[in-house]
RNA sequence: GCGCCUCUAGCUCAAUGGCAGAGCAACGGACUCUUAAUCCGCAGGUUCUGGGUUCGAAUCCCAGGGGGCGCACCA
């Protein structure tokens, strides 16, 4: 970088109580003020800003062009644009709330020369009167200002911004400044999570934090990450779900409980998958899966109304109406609709195999009827669904933690909400019977022994908890990242993650 | 993992086998109401890396690396 960047700190004429109190002087005796490069010693330790950009627009956008308000404010942020014009200079300051124009002039701005030499990306604090220029742009008529951080690296092209998505993900700290969409999406993510939390707390749900390190990776079928604890000399798994600990808490008397947490699965990356992702799991005692359907459609619709102002969205150019109630249909009904075949798990398994094969399923000999039906659904139906729709009732064979259906033997009370063509989550009436749970775990353990890396192990402590008594309970898991994608009309999970998982540089 | 595409200045992009260029940013200068300000000037390169073909390679070939998209596994 150049060595001629000049000192641009505010003058020593600041009055007590001004935001510039404590700022170093640019005119110290030992240096040539106009050529001295600002060192960190010149950077103040604090800057008292009185307003953000958005609040200024909110209050003053109505004033006339050329008006002066007599109101003096202090703002801070990054200089994103700069237009120097002899004895006048205009700058565009951006903070987390928006942008406002800075209006400097040799006649009224301290260190005017240096102001005009600021680089794009420099952080500054500035004070002055709120005015509107002759051309009608709301501005701060800057009398004092101070450099808060120098952008030693050049900011991207002010018009084109960052086009290389890899750079955008790797250098999110730059992307967030120059790509409005990134900033909007990631701010929306924060509001979604905060909104979810508030929605549940308003209804008596209690947020908890359960361990990330699990001695057994349970609660879902997925490949875990493994790590090692030295002092205990044991291998631990990063959690693939929070489910089993949350249900232990229901046993412990947390009747309405939820956790918003990072979850880890050692699987491939794709537009919809990141190895670490965020799930919310919700458990409610005395409730069943129909209650969870109502909860799901309510919370999603309420959030959409609050954050987007409507429940009628557009995703990828296609309409999506989240207004409750959402359609509820069984998995078999939907398979019949989309594949045109009527199947069930009690039909002769050879017939089922034939039907599955006819629809392009790569049938494995060890699959039971439940797995065959599920594969048939995934192959023929799931991708055709747009939703929102609750796909209800799954085969027990593929649902080891769900409670058997109250009237359909071999099935469980489980649903997946499909929204915009993708699974948003998974929910069931929870399996409360420790004997059935043990059988389900043992079947899983057998599959694991046979080489299925994603199968579960027998969790004796969880069984012990069930033996103390789990009341009727409904549980729900929602992929937060996918919910954000939906609301933000984002089509890659990386667009809703601040720092997505990437291969390390070099 | 497999297939296809891609990588050139800080950023956005040209140059399609024949002297590596433009705009923006940076740097020097002009300019008292700009809005991606404008104008003049100046500087900026291991063309991802390594090999090969060729009189000559950013360009063609091979290998490797980064990235994108699709398929497969999955939330």
XYZ file of C-alpha atoms (C1' of nucleotides) in Angstrom:
581
model
C 0.000 0.000 0.000
C 0.995 3.548 -0.431
C 2.974 5.278 2.246
C 1.522 8.687 1.643
C -1.845 8.138 3.240
C -2.340 11.112 5.392
C -3.416 11.607 8.893
C -7.059 12.305 8.980
C -7.756 12.549 12.645
C -9.841 15.377 13.976
C -8.352 18.606 15.126
C -7.541 19.474 18.699
C -10.262 22.043 18.869
C -12.858 19.612 20.118
C -14.853 20.833 23.017
C -15.336 18.796 26.185
C -18.226 16.423 25.866
C -17.881 16.067 22.135
C -17.533 12.639 20.584
C -13.979 13.546 19.719
C -12.854 13.836 23.312
C -9.782 11.728 23.716
C -8.914 11.741 20.041
C -5.292 12.203 19.215
C -4.283 15.378 17.493
C -3.142 15.396 13.916
C -1.044 18.464 14.433
C 1.378 17.201 17.026
C 4.652 19.050 16.983
C 6.911 16.247 15.867
C 5.299 15.355 12.586
C 4.468 16.871 9.268
C 0.718 16.805 9.677
C -0.189 16.489 6.043
C 2.126 13.569 5.334
C 2.053 11.545 8.490
C 0.549 8.150 8.099
C -1.976 7.490 10.803
C -0.704 5.033 13.349
C -2.873 3.091 15.717
C -1.973 5.680 18.352
C -4.079 8.183 16.457
C -7.180 6.033 16.601
C -9.474 6.938 19.471
C -10.586 4.297 21.932
C -14.222 5.233 21.674
C -16.546 7.311 19.606
C -19.880 8.478 20.845
C -22.350 8.307 18.043
C -25.772 9.750 18.600
C -27.689 8.399 15.604
C -27.631 5.657 13.015
C -28.332 6.251 9.348
C -31.779 4.707 9.331
C -33.062 6.861 12.167
C -31.876 9.988 10.382
C -33.783 9.090 7.254
C -36.803 8.210 9.304
C -36.843 11.555 11.053
C -35.593 13.928 8.381
C -36.423 12.551 4.939
C -39.433 14.860 4.819
C -37.517 18.122 4.946
C -37.125 20.338 1.888
C -34.106 20.475 -0.364
C -31.691 23.068 0.911
C -33.155 22.963 4.432
C -31.029 23.197 7.558
C -32.366 21.588 10.701
C -30.160 23.029 13.420
C -29.849 19.474 14.721
C -26.303 18.295 15.306
C -25.662 14.554 15.222
C -22.738 12.145 15.295
C -22.641 9.100 13.076
C -20.094 6.374 12.459
C -19.511 3.762 9.819
C -17.618 3.013 6.664
C -17.047 5.400 3.796
C -18.486 3.567 0.801
C -18.428 6.287 -1.857
C -16.593 9.553 -2.172
C -17.013 12.490 -4.525
C -14.497 15.254 -4.114
C -15.097 18.449 -5.909
C -12.532 21.100 -5.139
C -13.628 22.850 -1.982
C -16.577 20.513 -1.476
C -16.634 16.802 -0.896
C -19.456 14.303 -0.626
C -19.174 10.922 0.977
C -21.563 8.034 1.510
C -21.365 6.631 5.008
C -22.767 3.192 5.686
C -23.532 1.652 9.045
C -25.479 -1.444 10.030
C -28.752 0.402 9.523
C -28.169 1.984 6.114
C -26.476 4.896 4.419
C -26.362 8.631 4.743
C -24.482 11.267 2.769
C -21.670 13.234 4.366
C -21.296 16.783 3.071
C -17.905 18.391 3.707
C -16.586 21.766 2.661
C -13.295 23.545 3.064
C -15.166 26.369 4.753
C -16.629 24.355 7.606
C -14.977 20.953 7.820
C -11.947 20.342 10.011
C -9.089 18.616 8.200
C -10.929 19.056 4.920
C -7.952 18.095 2.754
C -7.589 14.801 4.570
C -11.304 14.133 4.397
C -11.087 14.262 0.640
C -8.301 11.713 0.655
C -10.120 9.064 2.651
C -10.170 5.670 1.028
C -13.260 3.691 0.268
C -13.778 1.374 3.167
C -12.237 3.611 5.832
C -14.202 3.716 9.080
C -14.900 7.199 10.320
C -16.936 9.001 12.921
C -18.419 12.317 11.860
C -20.454 15.074 13.457
C -22.378 17.967 12.071
C -25.750 19.443 11.298
C -28.450 17.464 9.549
C -29.211 19.238 6.279
C -30.601 18.515 2.871
C -28.494 19.524 -0.092
C -29.815 21.630 -2.948
C -30.241 18.442 -4.886
C -32.368 17.016 -2.106
C -30.034 14.456 -0.554
C -30.236 14.130 3.216
C -26.734 14.815 4.551
C -24.616 15.494 7.574
C -22.806 18.797 7.093
C -19.610 17.513 8.651
C -17.696 19.918 10.851
C -15.636 17.387 12.787
C -14.653 13.854 11.924
C -12.171 11.220 12.977
C -10.626 8.165 11.386
C -11.704 5.033 13.295
C -9.999 2.405 11.158
C -8.089 2.480 7.945
C -9.015 0.121 5.130
C -5.501 -0.952 4.220
C -6.825 -3.328 1.635
C -8.741 -1.991 -1.322
C -12.458 -2.454 -1.288
C -14.072 -4.233 -4.245
C -15.376 -2.353 -7.261
C -17.957 0.075 -5.931
C -20.424 -0.723 -8.665
C -19.931 -4.400 -9.429
C -19.055 -5.498 -5.908
C -17.937 -9.058 -5.388
C -18.985 -11.518 -8.068
C -16.776 -14.414 -7.080
C -18.942 -16.372 -4.671
C -15.942 -18.090 -3.171
C -14.448 -14.747 -2.156
C -17.824 -13.694 -0.838
C -17.992 -16.712 1.457
C -14.357 -16.606 2.498
C -14.257 -12.868 3.096
C -17.719 -12.395 4.488
C -16.443 -9.326 6.333
C -16.140 -7.628 2.958
C -19.163 -9.235 1.345
C -21.440 -7.954 4.090
C -20.485 -4.411 3.190
C -20.676 -4.602 -0.551
C -23.466 -7.128 -1.167
C -26.824 -5.844 0.029
C -28.434 -9.222 -0.455
C -25.951 -10.948 1.837
C -26.482 -8.402 4.549
C -30.262 -8.576 4.235
C -30.351 -12.374 4.234
C -28.073 -12.786 7.196
C -29.865 -10.102 9.179
C -33.109 -11.897 8.362
C -31.599 -15.090 9.719
C -30.985 -13.415 13.068
C -34.534 -12.110 13.131
C -35.948 -15.530 12.303
C -34.068 -17.171 15.149
C -35.000 -14.437 17.555
C -38.613 -14.577 16.380
C -38.781 -18.333 16.831
C -37.389 -18.036 20.316
C -39.882 -15.349 21.275
C -42.793 -17.244 19.739
C -42.023 -20.342 21.791
C -41.231 -18.472 24.994
C -44.521 -16.594 24.711
C -46.232 -19.979 24.779
C -44.420 -21.304 27.817
C -41.609 -23.232 26.145
C -38.271 -23.185 27.938
C -35.006 -22.999 26.056
C -32.236 -25.321 27.147
C -28.728 -26.272 26.103
C -27.840 -29.937 25.936
C -24.380 -31.385 25.283
C -22.691 -31.093 21.930
C -20.354 -33.953 22.832
C -22.230 -37.232 22.867
C -20.835 -40.576 23.996
C -23.215 -42.132 21.461
C -24.402 -40.370 18.338
C -28.152 -40.755 18.549
C -31.461 -39.180 17.687
C -31.060 -39.437 13.944
C -29.496 -41.641 11.337
C -26.349 -39.924 10.101
C -22.593 -40.273 10.108
C -21.124 -38.387 13.075
C -17.892 -36.477 13.536
C -15.626 -38.092 16.084
C -13.317 -36.403 18.522
C -11.315 -37.416 21.572
C -11.229 -36.172 25.118
C -7.733 -36.574 26.517
C -8.363 -36.402 30.265
C -11.117 -39.012 30.166
C -9.400 -40.825 27.302
C -12.675 -41.441 25.522
C -13.929 -40.880 22.010
C -16.853 -38.510 21.759
C -19.194 -37.683 18.909
C -20.417 -34.277 17.888
C -24.183 -34.447 18.130
C -26.218 -35.344 15.070
C -29.443 -34.340 16.850
C -30.575 -32.980 20.189
C -33.558 -35.302 20.395
C -32.584 -37.858 23.023
C -31.368 -35.297 25.549
C -34.449 -33.151 25.121
C -36.704 -36.138 25.729
C -34.649 -36.952 28.841
C -35.563 -33.446 29.961
C -39.248 -34.151 29.437
C -38.750 -37.186 31.678
C -37.139 -34.729 34.102
C -40.204 -32.518 34.121
C -39.490 -29.906 31.432
C -42.944 -30.209 29.900
C -42.411 -27.699 27.097
C -38.821 -27.444 26.041
C -36.793 -26.443 23.020
C -33.222 -26.065 21.857
C -31.834 -24.077 18.973
C -28.519 -25.652 18.302
C -25.723 -26.419 15.956
C -25.763 -29.994 14.760
C -23.049 -31.859 12.903
C -23.247 -34.544 10.251
C -20.235 -35.952 8.494
C -21.721 -35.894 5.030
C -21.197 -34.170 1.729
C -21.719 -30.504 0.943
C -24.468 -29.470 -1.410
C -26.694 -26.480 -2.065
C -28.826 -27.737 0.772
C -26.255 -29.328 3.098
C -23.515 -27.978 5.295
C -21.687 -30.285 7.720
C -22.675 -28.022 10.592
C -26.184 -26.691 10.516
C -28.739 -25.325 12.913
C -31.805 -27.164 14.064
C -34.535 -26.271 16.430
C -36.137 -29.129 18.276
C -39.312 -28.645 20.267
C -40.927 -31.104 22.702
C -44.302 -30.787 24.325
C -45.643 -33.177 26.924
C -49.276 -34.296 26.727
C -49.365 -33.470 23.005
C -49.340 -35.621 19.878
C -48.189 -35.116 16.318
C -51.373 -33.375 15.241
C -50.610 -30.703 17.835
C -47.150 -30.379 16.305
C -48.633 -29.884 12.853
C -50.687 -27.015 14.203
C -47.638 -25.604 15.952
C -45.516 -25.908 12.812
C -47.919 -24.154 10.468
C -48.651 -21.487 13.081
C -45.087 -20.600 13.894
C -43.981 -20.532 10.256
C -46.953 -18.438 9.173
C -46.633 -16.056 12.128
C -42.948 -15.551 11.452
C -43.610 -14.897 7.792
C -46.258 -12.333 8.676
C -44.016 -10.618 11.219
C -40.819 -10.595 9.216
C -41.995 -10.499 5.602
C -45.394 -8.943 6.065
C -47.215 -11.768 4.314
C -47.727 -15.519 4.267
C -47.805 -15.561 0.482
C -44.229 -15.979 -0.622
C -42.427 -16.524 -3.835
C -39.614 -19.038 -3.882
C -37.492 -19.383 -6.974
C -40.169 -17.562 -8.951
C -42.895 -19.965 -7.849
C -45.742 -19.029 -5.533
C -45.864 -20.491 -2.079
C -48.766 -19.864 0.246
C -47.923 -20.545 3.879
C -51.333 -19.528 5.189
C -52.643 -22.203 7.567
C -54.079 -24.732 7.544
C -51.627 -26.700 5.461
C -52.704 -29.786 3.617
C -52.387 -33.023 5.584
C -52.058 -36.233 3.614
C -50.611 -39.627 4.351
C -47.487 -40.816 2.660
C -49.412 -43.608 0.950
C -52.074 -41.229 -0.369
C -49.365 -39.044 -1.847
C -47.570 -41.995 -3.407
C -50.824 -43.019 -5.023
C -51.344 -39.486 -6.320
C -47.881 -39.107 -7.785
C -46.786 -42.618 -8.696
C -50.239 -43.881 -9.526
C -49.748 -47.031 -7.485
C -51.491 -48.283 -4.431
C -49.078 -49.982 -2.068
C -48.959 -50.924 1.587
C -46.507 -52.561 3.926
C -48.688 -55.624 4.431
C -48.747 -56.594 0.768
C -46.475 -59.457 -0.323
C -42.930 -58.132 -0.183
C -42.054 -59.509 -3.614
C -44.882 -57.478 -5.129
C -43.581 -54.419 -3.315
C -40.088 -55.033 -4.652
C -41.431 -55.268 -8.176
C -43.340 -52.001 -7.868
C -40.304 -50.257 -6.398
C -38.061 -51.536 -9.164
C -40.577 -50.465 -11.778
C -40.283 -46.935 -10.434
C -36.527 -46.876 -10.596
C -35.673 -47.748 -7.000
C -32.376 -49.575 -6.600
C -33.837 -52.283 -4.379
C -31.536 -53.826 -1.778
C -32.278 -57.401 -0.652
C -32.136 -56.607 3.077
C -34.808 -53.914 2.863
C -38.089 -54.665 4.577
C -41.474 -53.447 3.344
C -41.219 -50.183 5.281
C -37.929 -49.228 3.694
C -39.257 -50.179 0.255
C -42.298 -47.942 0.679
C -40.153 -45.062 1.926
C -37.759 -45.408 -1.016
C -40.665 -45.537 -3.423
C -42.036 -42.336 -1.880
C -38.682 -40.582 -2.073
C -38.119 -41.646 -5.651
C -41.533 -40.834 -7.066
C -43.269 -38.369 -4.829
C -41.105 -36.276 -2.574
C -39.491 -34.238 -5.336
C -42.883 -33.624 -6.936
C -44.354 -32.075 -3.819
C -44.284 -28.303 -3.506
C -46.402 -27.755 -0.467
C -46.793 -26.712 2.117
C -48.016 -30.177 2.960
C -47.701 -32.415 5.981
C -46.673 -35.872 4.814
C -48.137 -38.083 7.536
C -47.448 -41.556 8.820
C -44.228 -43.368 8.067
C -43.355 -47.057 8.349
C -42.197 -48.020 11.831
C -39.237 -49.843 10.285
C -37.634 -46.522 9.302
C -38.719 -44.515 12.338
C -37.055 -45.952 15.439
C -37.939 -43.091 17.787
C -41.580 -42.547 16.872
C -44.638 -43.974 18.559
C -46.657 -46.673 16.798
C -49.737 -45.330 15.061
C -52.835 -45.543 17.237
C -54.841 -47.351 14.548
C -52.473 -48.526 11.768
C -50.213 -51.423 12.754
C -46.700 -51.211 11.319
C -46.873 -47.436 10.978
C -45.876 -44.616 13.280
C -47.320 -41.198 13.969
C -44.769 -39.109 12.185
C -44.844 -36.270 9.684
C -42.510 -34.221 7.582
C -43.543 -30.746 6.517
C -42.678 -30.302 2.851
C -42.384 -26.664 1.893
C -41.144 -25.367 -1.451
C -40.338 -28.914 -2.449
C -38.055 -29.728 0.423
C -38.231 -31.234 3.855
C -38.399 -28.465 6.382
C -38.350 -30.795 9.345
C -39.474 -33.995 10.955
C -41.839 -34.669 13.828
C -43.637 -37.397 15.674
C -45.697 -38.548 18.548
C -42.736 -39.725 20.586
C -42.131 -43.364 21.352
C -42.582 -43.634 25.120
C -42.555 -47.413 25.629
C -39.085 -48.543 26.771
C -39.636 -52.116 25.594
C -40.517 -51.098 22.047
C -37.706 -48.554 22.106
C -35.263 -51.295 23.058
C -36.456 -53.460 20.167
C -36.053 -50.540 17.776
C -32.553 -49.787 19.077
C -31.580 -53.422 18.726
C -32.740 -53.533 15.131
C -30.666 -50.414 14.515
C -27.656 -51.912 16.263
C -27.961 -54.995 14.081
C -27.935 -52.829 10.963
C -24.912 -50.990 12.325
C -23.137 -54.300 12.923
C -23.979 -55.240 9.356
C -22.120 -52.151 8.128
C -24.679 -49.341 8.147
C -22.571 -46.409 9.348
C -25.619 -44.260 9.910
C -27.563 -46.653 12.106
C -28.069 -45.975 15.789
C -26.585 -47.759 18.764
C -28.460 -48.968 21.836
C -28.558 -46.058 24.263
C -28.965 -47.706 27.663
C -29.173 -44.452 29.555
C -31.954 -43.243 27.315
C -33.822 -46.510 27.873
C -33.345 -46.064 31.614
C -34.865 -42.589 31.332
C -37.865 -44.037 29.491
C -38.223 -46.623 32.232
C -38.748 -43.787 34.698
C -41.647 -42.696 32.517
C -42.000 -40.388 29.512
C -45.535 -39.008 29.287
C -47.273 -38.744 25.938
C -45.087 -36.238 24.107
C -44.852 -34.731 20.668
C -41.573 -33.563 19.174
C -40.584 -31.470 16.201
C -37.317 -30.644 14.491
C -36.961 -27.862 11.932
C -33.899 -27.059 9.864
C -33.341 -23.387 10.566
C -31.070 -22.928 7.567
C -33.783 -24.184 5.259
C -36.349 -21.996 6.899
C -34.101 -19.000 6.300
C -33.571 -20.066 2.689
C -37.319 -20.180 2.273
C -37.915 -16.737 3.738
C -34.938 -15.156 1.981
C -35.623 -16.853 -1.360
C -32.041 -18.151 -1.132
C -31.111 -21.194 -3.165
C -27.833 -22.192 -1.596
C -27.362 -22.976 2.075
C -24.119 -21.009 1.983
C -26.114 -17.890 1.339
C -27.787 -18.219 4.733
C -24.642 -19.143 6.682
C -22.316 -16.379 7.835
C -19.251 -18.566 7.464
C -20.072 -21.698 5.473
C -17.789 -24.697 5.579
C -15.154 -24.376 2.841
C -11.992 -26.133 1.921
C -9.137 -24.244 3.583
C -7.296 -21.781 1.385
C -4.002 -22.926 -0.215
C -16.549 -39.651 -4.953
C -18.110 -39.220 -10.709
C -19.353 -35.826 -15.014
C -19.401 -30.905 -17.207
C -17.765 -25.773 -16.792
C -14.336 -22.203 -14.815
C -9.591 -19.529 -12.826
C -6.207 -12.934 -16.503
C -4.296 -6.202 -12.255
C -7.116 -4.983 -5.508
C -12.414 -5.572 -7.880
C -15.510 -6.372 -12.560
C -14.178 -8.112 -17.173
C -11.586 -8.135 -22.509
C -7.725 -10.387 -25.451
C -9.697 -17.595 -29.025
C -1.978 -19.458 -31.317
C 1.147 -13.523 -32.791
C 3.394 -6.805 -28.505
C -1.491 -8.934 -21.973
C -5.800 -4.521 -22.256
C -10.270 -1.532 -20.410
C -13.527 0.357 -16.466
C -13.587 1.017 -11.258
C -10.194 1.278 -7.018
C -5.108 3.201 -5.852
C -1.485 7.276 -6.816
C -0.595 12.843 -8.781
C -3.499 17.054 -10.441
C -8.217 20.336 -11.765
C -13.043 21.348 -9.937
C -18.033 25.160 -4.257
C -24.275 20.758 -4.653
C -22.217 15.651 -6.058
C -25.264 10.760 -6.411
C -21.219 4.669 -9.777
C -19.629 12.733 -9.937
C -16.646 14.500 -14.123
C -11.919 15.712 -16.535
C -6.324 15.274 -17.174
C -2.092 12.353 -15.867
C 0.524 8.064 -13.704
C 1.300 3.295 -12.059
C -0.220 -1.544 -11.623
C 0.721 -8.754 -14.078
C 4.505 -15.739 -11.846
C -2.526 -14.842 -17.018
C -3.862 -20.617 -10.317
C 0.714 -24.196 -10.209
C 3.970 -27.702 -12.754
C 5.094 -30.102 -17.219
C 4.375 -30.645 -22.665
C 3.267 -29.267 -28.075
C 4.863 -24.958 -31.066
C 9.201 -20.348 -34.311
C 5.703 -18.343 -30.746
C 0.894 -20.305 -25.421
C -3.538 -16.436 -21.205
C -5.275 -19.308 -25.493
C -3.883 -26.154 -27.427
C -2.527 -30.997 -24.517
C -1.362 -33.647 -19.666
C -1.146 -33.588 -14.283
C -2.243 -31.025 -9.802
C -4.909 -27.064 -6.948
C -9.238 -23.563 -6.059
C -14.273 -22.557 -7.373
C -19.280 -23.364 -9.744
C -23.218 -26.572 -11.523
C -25.308 -31.508 -11.920
C -25.557 -36.719 -10.002
C -25.202 -39.749 -5.527
C -25.911 -39.477 0.454
C -28.643 -36.460 3.621
C -31.814 -31.646 7.257
